[in-house]
Each structure stands twice: as C-alpha cells, then as structure tokens.
PDB file of C-alpha atoms in Angstrom:
ATOM      1  CA  UNK E 912     119.610 145.792  27.662  1.00  0.00           C
ATOM      2  CA  UNK E 913     118.391 147.229  30.929  1.00  0.00           C
ATOM      3  CA  UNK E 914     115.946 145.125  32.871  1.00  0.00           C
ATOM      4  CA  UNK E 915     112.876 146.334  34.702  1.00  0.00           C
ATOM      5  CA  UNK E 916     113.627 149.327  36.891  1.00  0.00           C
ATOM      6  CA  UNK E 917     111.641 150.466  39.923  1.00  0.00           C
ATOM      7  CA  UNK E 918     111.829 153.467  42.191  1.00  0.00           C
ATOM      8  CA  UNK E 919     112.232 154.141  45.002  1.00  0.00           C
ATOM      9  CA  UNK E 920     114.048 151.115  46.442  1.00  0.00           C
ATOM     10  CA  UNK E 921     112.775 151.659  49.952  1.00  0.00           C
ATOM     11  CA  UNK E 922     110.059 153.856  51.379  1.00  0.00           C
ATOM     12  CA  UNK E 923     108.786 154.569  54.868  1.00  0.00           C
ATOM     13  CA  UNK E 924     105.329 156.100  55.324  1.00  0.00           C
ATOM     14  CA  UNK E 925     102.881 156.560  58.160  1.00  0.00           C
ATOM     15  CA  UNK E 926      99.297 155.347  58.306  1.00  0.00           C
ATOM     16  CA  UNK E 927      96.879 157.421  56.268  1.00  0.00           C
ATOM     17  CA  UNK E 928      99.499 158.763  53.883  1.00  0.00           C
ATOM     18  CA  UNK E 929      99.615 158.272  50.133  1.00  0.00           C
ATOM     19  CA  UNK E 930     102.405 156.607  48.145  1.00  0.00           C
ATOM     20  CA  UNK E 931     103.395 156.464  44.468  1.00  0.00           C
ATOM     21  CA  UNK E 932     105.649 153.744  43.143  1.00  0.00           C
ATOM     22  CA  UNK E 933     107.211 153.830  39.686  1.00  0.00           C
ATOM     23  CA  UNK E 934     108.260 151.222  37.159  1.00  0.00           C
ATOM     24  CA  UNK E 935     109.905 151.191  33.739  1.00  0.00           C
ATOM     25  CA  UNK E 936     109.558 147.983  31.700  1.00  0.00           C
ATOM     26  CA  UNK E 937     112.140 146.219  29.583  1.00  0.00           C
ATOM     27  CA  UNK E 938     112.619 148.037  26.277  1.00  0.00           C
ATOM     28  CA  UNK E 939     110.071 146.751  23.776  1.00  0.00           C
ATOM     29  CA  UNK E 940     107.688 145.373  26.399  1.00  0.00           C
ATOM     30  CA  UNK E 941     104.277 146.976  26.333  1.00  0.00           C
ATOM     31  CA  UNK E 942     102.731 145.310  29.356  1.00  0.00           C
ATOM     32  CA  UNK E 943     103.340 145.959  33.022  1.00  0.00           C
ATOM     33  CA  UNK E 944     101.917 144.107  36.013  1.00  0.00           C
ATOM     34  CA  UNK E 945     102.037 145.001  39.699  1.00  0.00           C
ATOM     35  CA  UNK E 946     102.277 142.537  42.577  1.00  0.00           C
ATOM     36  CA  UNK E 947     102.356 142.774  46.361  1.00  0.00           C
ATOM     37  CA  UNK E 948     104.497 140.322  48.320  1.00  0.00           C
ATOM     38  CA  UNK E 949     104.223 140.149  52.081  1.00  0.00           C
ATOM     39  CA  UNK E 950     106.803 138.235  54.085  1.00  0.00           C
ATOM     40  CA  UNK E 951     106.488 134.481  53.779  1.00  0.00           C
ATOM     41  CA  UNK E 952     103.963 134.591  50.935  1.00  0.00           C
ATOM     42  CA  UNK E 953     104.103 134.453  47.179  1.00  0.00           C
ATOM     43  CA  UNK E 954     103.421 137.649  45.223  1.00  0.00           C
ATOM     44  CA  UNK E 955      99.762 138.615  44.814  1.00  0.00           C
ATOM     45  CA  UNK E 956      98.509 140.135  41.586  1.00  0.00           C
ATOM     46  CA  UNK E 957      97.267 143.744  41.818  1.00  0.00           C
ATOM     47  CA  UNK E 958      96.990 145.129  38.257  1.00  0.00           C
ATOM     48  CA  UNK E 959      97.984 144.472  34.687  1.00  0.00           C
ATOM     49  CA  UNK E 960      98.281 147.165  32.023  1.00  0.00           C
ATOM     50  CA  UNK E 961      98.786 146.562  28.320  1.00  0.00           C
ATOM     51  CA  UNK E 962      99.087 149.323  25.752  1.00  0.00           C
ATOM     52  CA  UNK E 963      98.108 151.853  28.426  1.00  0.00           C
ATOM     53  CA  UNK E 964      94.824 150.133  29.273  1.00  0.00           C
ATOM     54  CA  UNK E 965      93.942 148.158  32.367  1.00  0.00           C
ATOM     55  CA  UNK E 966      93.657 144.503  31.340  1.00  0.00           C
ATOM     56  CA  UNK E 967      93.322 142.811  34.704  1.00  0.00           C
ATOM     57  CA  UNK E 968      92.764 143.579  38.355  1.00  0.00           C
ATOM     58  CA  UNK E 969      93.326 141.431  41.427  1.00  0.00           C
ATOM     59  CA  UNK E 970      91.399 141.388  44.669  1.00  0.00           C
ATOM     60  CA  UNK E 971      92.649 144.653  46.151  1.00  0.00           C
ATOM     61  CA  UNK E 972      90.622 147.587  47.542  1.00  0.00           C
ATOM     62  CA  UNK E 973      89.970 150.781  45.608  1.00  0.00           C
ATOM     63  CA  UNK E 974      92.724 152.477  47.593  1.00  0.00           C
ATOM     64  CA  UNK E 975      95.030 150.871  45.042  1.00  0.00           C
ATOM     65  CA  UNK E 976      95.170 152.421  41.583  1.00  0.00           C
ATOM     66  CA  UNK E 977      97.600 152.446  38.692  1.00  0.00           C
ATOM     67  CA  UNK E 978      98.199 153.880  35.289  1.00  0.00           C
ATOM     68  CA  UNK E 979     100.488 153.340  32.330  1.00  0.00           C
ATOM     69  CA  UNK E 980     102.049 156.144  30.336  1.00  0.00           C
ATOM     70  CA  UNK E 981     102.673 156.462  26.558  1.00  0.00           C
ATOM     71  CA  UNK E 982     106.288 155.301  27.066  1.00  0.00           C
ATOM     72  CA  UNK E 983     104.878 152.163  28.808  1.00  0.00           C
ATOM     73  CA  UNK E 984     106.229 153.116  32.235  1.00  0.00           C
ATOM     74  CA  UNK E 985     103.751 152.772  35.057  1.00  0.00           C
ATOM     75  CA  UNK E 986     102.791 154.129  38.454  1.00  0.00           C
ATOM     76  CA  UNK E 987     101.096 152.349  41.330  1.00  0.00           C
ATOM     77  CA  UNK E 988      99.285 154.584  43.805  1.00  0.00           C
ATOM     78  CA  UNK E 989      98.090 153.574  47.239  1.00  0.00           C
ATOM     79  CA  UNK E 990      95.906 155.933  49.288  1.00  0.00           C
ATOM     80  CA  UNK E 991      95.105 155.936  52.998  1.00  0.00           C
ATOM     81  CA  UNK E 992      97.943 153.581  53.863  1.00  0.00           C
ATOM     82  CA  UNK E 993      97.355 150.857  56.429  1.00  0.00           C
ATOM     83  CA  UNK E 994      99.912 148.932  58.451  1.00  0.00           C
ATOM     84  CA  UNK E 995      98.983 145.862  56.400  1.00  0.00           C
ATOM     85  CA  UNK E 996     100.162 147.564  53.212  1.00  0.00           C
ATOM     86  CA  UNK E 997     103.747 147.047  54.339  1.00  0.00           C
ATOM     87  CA  UNK E 998     105.213 144.740  51.716  1.00  0.00           C
ATOM     88  CA  UNK E 999     107.545 144.356  48.770  1.00  0.00           C
ATOM     89  CA  UNK E1000     105.862 145.838  45.702  1.00  0.00           C
ATOM     90  CA  UNK E1001     106.965 144.213  42.496  1.00  0.00           C
ATOM     91  CA  UNK E1002     106.593 145.394  38.944  1.00  0.00           C
ATOM     92  CA  UNK E1003     106.778 142.826  36.145  1.00  0.00           C
ATOM     93  CA  UNK E1004     107.329 143.473  32.472  1.00  0.00           C
ATOM     94  CA  UNK E1005     106.102 141.096  29.818  1.00  0.00           C
ATOM     95  CA  UNK E1006     105.455 140.739  26.142  1.00  0.00           C
ATOM     96  CA  UNK E1007     102.506 138.890  24.632  1.00  0.00           C
ATOM     97  CA  UNK E1008     101.111 138.560  28.166  1.00  0.00           C
ATOM     98  CA  UNK E1009     103.071 135.368  28.922  1.00  0.00           C
ATOM     99  CA  UNK E1010     106.473 135.332  30.661  1.00  0.00           C
ATOM    100  CA  UNK E1011     106.824 138.035  33.278  1.00  0.00           C
ATOM    101  CA  UNK E1012     110.158 139.478  34.370  1.00  0.00           C
ATOM    102  CA  UNK E1013     110.322 141.205  37.715  1.00  0.00           C
ATOM    103  CA  UNK E1014     112.090 144.363  38.730  1.00  0.00           C
ATOM    104  CA  UNK E1015     114.006 144.669  42.008  1.00  0.00           C
ATOM    105  CA  UNK E1016     110.926 145.843  43.889  1.00  0.00           C
ATOM    106  CA  UNK E1017     110.089 148.672  46.244  1.00  0.00           C
ATOM    107  CA  UNK E1018     110.017 147.806  49.918  1.00  0.00           C
ATOM    108  CA  UNK E1019     107.289 149.831  51.616  1.00  0.00           C
ATOM    109  CA  UNK E1020     107.115 150.123  55.380  1.00  0.00           C
ATOM    110  CA  UNK E1021     104.030 151.712  56.929  1.00  0.00           C
ATOM    111  CA  UNK E1022     104.410 152.878  60.530  1.00  0.00           C
TER     112      UNK E1022
ATOM    113  CA  UNK L 261      89.362 131.002  43.773  1.00  0.00           C
ATOM    114  CA  UNK L 262      92.527 129.941  41.999  1.00  0.00           C
ATOM    115  CA  UNK L 263      94.999 128.193  44.258  1.00  0.00           C
ATOM    116  CA  UNK L 264      98.562 127.029  43.847  1.00  0.00           C
ATOM    117  CA  UNK L 265      99.914 124.699  46.505  1.00  0.00           C
ATOM    118  CA  UNK L 266     103.536 124.071  47.378  1.00  0.00           C
ATOM    119  CA  UNK L 267     105.228 122.392  50.310  1.00  0.00           C
ATOM    120  CA  UNK L 268     106.850 125.275  52.192  1.00  0.00           C
ATOM    121  CA  UNK L 269     109.796 123.142  53.339  1.00  0.00           C
ATOM    122  CA  UNK L 270     112.532 123.592  54.144  1.00  0.00           C
ATOM    123  CA  UNK L 271     113.675 120.937  51.705  1.00  0.00           C
ATOM    124  CA  UNK L 272     117.243 119.928  52.450  1.00  0.00           C
ATOM    125  CA  UNK L 273     119.284 118.253  49.682  1.00  0.00           C
ATOM    126  CA  UNK L 274     122.985 117.280  49.669  1.00  0.00           C
ATOM    127  CA  UNK L 275     125.247 119.048  47.208  1.00  0.00           C
ATOM    128  CA  UNK L 276     125.408 117.205  43.898  1.00  0.00           C
ATOM    129  CA  UNK L 277     122.055 115.451  44.393  1.00  0.00           C
ATOM    130  CA  UNK L 278     118.766 116.052  42.554  1.00  0.00           C
ATOM    131  CA  UNK L 279     116.338 118.488  44.152  1.00  0.00           C
ATOM    132  CA  UNK L 280     112.678 117.831  43.355  1.00  0.00           C
ATOM    133  CA  UNK L 281     110.123 120.595  43.871  1.00  0.00           C
ATOM    134  CA  UNK L 282     106.402 120.055  43.413  1.00  0.00           C
ATOM    135  CA  UNK L 283     103.352 122.190  42.831  1.00  0.00           C
ATOM    136  CA  UNK L 284      99.632 121.576  42.317  1.00  0.00           C
ATOM    137  CA  UNK L 285      97.072 124.027  40.999  1.00  0.00           C
ATOM    138  CA  UNK L 286      93.301 124.197  41.206  1.00  0.00           C
ATOM    139  CA  UNK L 287      92.225 126.058  38.048  1.00  0.00           C
ATOM    140  CA  UNK L 288      91.829 123.653  35.127  1.00  0.00           C
ATOM    141  CA  UNK L 289      91.913 126.473  32.557  1.00  0.00           C
ATOM    142  CA  UNK L 290      95.497 127.359  33.535  1.00  0.00           C
ATOM    143  CA  UNK L 291      97.663 127.249  30.447  1.00  0.00           C
ATOM    144  CA  UNK L 292     101.030 128.750  31.368  1.00  0.00           C
ATOM    145  CA  UNK L 293     103.287 127.558  34.167  1.00  0.00           C
ATOM    146  CA  UNK L 294     106.400 129.121  35.605  1.00  0.00           C
ATOM    147  CA  UNK L 295     109.104 128.547  38.179  1.00  0.00           C
ATOM    148  CA  UNK L 296     110.772 131.500  39.828  1.00  0.00           C
ATOM    149  CA  UNK L 297     113.760 131.515  42.154  1.00  0.00           C
ATOM    150  CA  UNK L 298     113.858 134.096  44.925  1.00  0.00           C
ATOM    151  CA  UNK L 299     116.867 134.749  47.106  1.00  0.00           C
ATOM    152  CA  UNK L 300     116.258 136.293  50.511  1.00  0.00           C
ATOM    153  CA  UNK L 301     115.628 140.029  50.183  1.00  0.00           C
ATOM    154  CA  UNK L 302     115.574 139.912  46.381  1.00  0.00           C
ATOM    155  CA  UNK L 303     112.858 139.824  43.727  1.00  0.00           C
ATOM    156  CA  UNK L 304     111.738 136.643  41.922  1.00  0.00           C
ATOM    157  CA  UNK L 305     113.828 135.541  38.949  1.00  0.00           C
ATOM    158  CA  UNK L 306     112.224 133.505  36.158  1.00  0.00           C
ATOM    159  CA  UNK L 307     114.078 130.218  35.649  1.00  0.00           C
ATOM    160  CA  UNK L 308     111.634 128.026  33.709  1.00  0.00           C
ATOM    161  CA  UNK L 309     108.404 128.315  31.771  1.00  0.00           C
ATOM    162  CA  UNK L 310     106.342 125.406  30.426  1.00  0.00           C
ATOM    163  CA  UNK L 311     103.151 125.434  28.395  1.00  0.00           C
ATOM    164  CA  UNK L 312     102.469 121.851  27.272  1.00  0.00           C
ATOM    165  CA  UNK L 313     102.432 118.439  28.910  1.00  0.00           C
ATOM    166  CA  UNK L 314     105.749 116.680  29.307  1.00  0.00           C
ATOM    167  CA  UNK L 315     109.269 117.703  30.185  1.00  0.00           C
ATOM    168  CA  UNK L 316     111.265 120.803  29.329  1.00  0.00           C
ATOM    169  CA  UNK L 317     114.976 120.892  30.036  1.00  0.00           C
ATOM    170  CA  UNK L 318     117.263 123.909  30.366  1.00  0.00           C
ATOM    171  CA  UNK L 319     120.738 123.204  31.655  1.00  0.00           C
ATOM    172  CA  UNK L 320     120.494 121.661  35.117  1.00  0.00           C
ATOM    173  CA  UNK L 321     116.773 122.441  35.345  1.00  0.00           C
ATOM    174  CA  UNK L 322     113.876 120.294  34.122  1.00  0.00           C
ATOM    175  CA  UNK L 323     110.258 121.363  34.390  1.00  0.00           C
ATOM    176  CA  UNK L 324     107.536 118.719  34.176  1.00  0.00           C
ATOM    177  CA  UNK L 325     103.860 119.394  33.508  1.00  0.00           C
ATOM    178  CA  UNK L 326     100.883 117.059  33.837  1.00  0.00           C
ATOM    179  CA  UNK L 327      97.675 118.974  33.122  1.00  0.00           C
ATOM    180  CA  UNK L 328      95.434 115.958  33.771  1.00  0.00           C
ATOM    181  CA  UNK L 329      96.781 115.721  37.320  1.00  0.00           C
ATOM    182  CA  UNK L 330      97.144 119.530  37.613  1.00  0.00           C
ATOM    183  CA  UNK L 331     100.719 119.039  38.685  1.00  0.00           C
ATOM    184  CA  UNK L 332     103.953 120.878  37.896  1.00  0.00           C
ATOM    185  CA  UNK L 333     107.412 119.975  39.115  1.00  0.00           C
ATOM    186  CA  UNK L 334     110.951 121.299  38.901  1.00  0.00           C
ATOM    187  CA  UNK L 335     114.022 119.101  39.056  1.00  0.00           C
ATOM    188  CA  UNK L 336     117.447 120.588  39.752  1.00  0.00           C
ATOM    189  CA  UNK L 337     120.307 118.250  38.883  1.00  0.00           C
ATOM    190  CA  UNK L 338     123.780 118.467  40.409  1.00  0.00           C
ATOM    191  CA  UNK L 339     122.489 120.815  43.114  1.00  0.00           C
ATOM    192  CA  UNK L 340     124.871 123.570  44.169  1.00  0.00           C
ATOM    193  CA  UNK L 341     124.905 125.657  47.369  1.00  0.00           C
ATOM    194  CA  UNK L 342     124.036 128.661  45.173  1.00  0.00           C
ATOM    195  CA  UNK L 343     120.705 126.936  44.391  1.00  0.00           C
ATOM    196  CA  UNK L 344     119.647 127.510  48.010  1.00  0.00           C
ATOM    197  CA  UNK L 345     116.646 129.838  47.708  1.00  0.00           C
ATOM    198  CA  UNK L 346     112.863 129.903  47.759  1.00  0.00           C
ATOM    199  CA  UNK L 347     111.293 128.465  44.608  1.00  0.00           C
ATOM    200  CA  UNK L 348     107.937 129.894  43.599  1.00  0.00           C
ATOM    201  CA  UNK L 349     105.502 128.090  41.330  1.00  0.00           C
ATOM    202  CA  UNK L 350     103.192 130.347  39.324  1.00  0.00           C
ATOM    203  CA  UNK L 351     100.338 129.723  36.899  1.00  0.00           C
ATOM    204  CA  UNK L 352      98.438 131.882  34.444  1.00  0.00           C
ATOM    205  CA  UNK L 353      95.114 131.326  32.691  1.00  0.00           C
ATOM    206  CA  UNK L 354      94.853 131.406  28.924  1.00  0.00           C
ATOM    207  CA  UNK L 355      94.051 135.067  28.499  1.00  0.00           C
ATOM    208  CA  UNK L 356      96.753 136.167  30.859  1.00  0.00           C
ATOM    209  CA  UNK L 357      94.858 139.241  31.999  1.00  0.00           C
ATOM    210  CA  UNK L 358      94.473 137.889  35.516  1.00  0.00           C
ATOM    211  CA  UNK L 359      98.187 137.929  36.103  1.00  0.00           C
ATOM    212  CA  UNK L 360     100.170 135.194  37.766  1.00  0.00           C
ATOM    213  CA  UNK L 361      98.851 133.162  40.674  1.00  0.00           C
ATOM    214  CA  UNK L 362     101.716 132.120  42.945  1.00  0.00           C
ATOM    215  CA  UNK L 363     102.196 129.445  45.540  1.00  0.00           C
ATOM    216  CA  UNK L 364     103.816 130.353  48.845  1.00  0.00           C
ATOM    217  CA  UNK L 365     107.119 128.883  47.708  1.00  0.00           C
ATOM    218  CA  UNK L 366     109.386 126.047  48.797  1.00  0.00           C
ATOM    219  CA  UNK L 367     112.517 126.921  50.738  1.00  0.00           C
ATOM    220  CA  UNK L 368     115.363 124.801  49.355  1.00  0.00           C
ATOM    221  CA  UNK L 369     118.618 124.293  51.239  1.00  0.00           C
ATOM    222  CA  UNK L 370     121.584 122.649  49.512  1.00  0.00           C
ATOM    223  CA  UNK L 371     123.926 121.200  52.094  1.00  0.00           C
ATOM    224  CA  UNK L 372     127.649 121.366  51.146  1.00  0.00           C
TER     225      UNK L 372
END
C-alpha cells in the first residue's frame, strides 16, 4: 500500500506570495493533519480534518487555511507569505484520530 | 499551554548499549503517547505508541509510560549506528482533535 504522498517536494516563493500544498492520505484513512516544522524544533500542529470537516486548529494566523476533498486528499494554503513561513510542511494521515503517519513533507523556502 | 519537554542532547551511546530517552508532558488529560524517529532531512517515522501505564515492547524498542509522574521514556536495546537520529516525543489529548504536541527532540548518536 502506498503511504502518505505530498506535493511538491520543494518550493521556493517570495514574500507576499501564496502557496498551495497537497497531500493524499493512506488508502482507507479519512483524517488528515497538517504540521509545520522549523529547523531544530518539533512539528507544530496547524489543522486536522476528518470526513471533510475541520476538527482541530492550532495556533496559526488566518493566513493559513486548509480543506479536505471527497476523496480525503487535502490542501494547505498559505497567503501573504512571510520569511518565517520557511519550514518543512508535513501532512499526517490517521484513522480513528490516534496514530498519525507522516508523508515525506514539502520544504518551503520563502525569499 | 500544552508542553512536552525533552533533553535536546546530543546523547552519545556506544554501539550495543541501551539508549534511554526521556520525555515529560504538562497536560494531565493527555491520553496517547508516541515516539517518532527523524533522520536528518527526512520526515518523522512512528516507531512506538503507548496508551496505558506500564511498558510496551516492540523488538529492540520499549516504551514506558507513567501518567502519575507525566513521564514517557523510550529504551533502545542493542543500539546500532542506524539508530542515530532525532527522537521526537509526542502526546495527544483524549479527543485527538488538537493534533499531536511534540517535544523538540533528542539527538541520539550511536558510536561504533
């Protein structure tokens, strides 16, 4: 079975631009979570979606938004990019909202 | 504010010895506990989950949970150079909707 997939792998943007990151969960998993990991820190929770509804939100500004599609894939959108948004963005797939399995991540660099 | 604390290391352990990694958490309603391994430049990989007090063993790994002391640990027996990585402790509250709260990770080095 394929694991969690994310695209793109790497992305370079400039300040003020918008970015969309994509994630497909493990087959059969209906929940997707997004995390941001900056260098030297553990991942920080951004959003959780279950059955296409937002179930949880971390302490991130409104510039961050997400959605989940009928096939359970998900998008994370970030508007008005700041230098501090440079990070590894991780998508995690889980079932029954317990164990979470991470995808390879998207490394975003904001110049 | 939920917090998870880990010693950042580096923790250096000789090959073949037992590596002991520790984690404390602040939120008493936490119910699910996880250890992830993260190699440099890669994403976290789930290696252990534990939900009740006591020990849970899986191969060379043993997770230990003490909810009264709000303490989680991971033991790695017969440490191998391939175990060299950053180990992240993560906790989740009962409902799970808040996602995982991670520590900063402990950098483990296994010396050949």
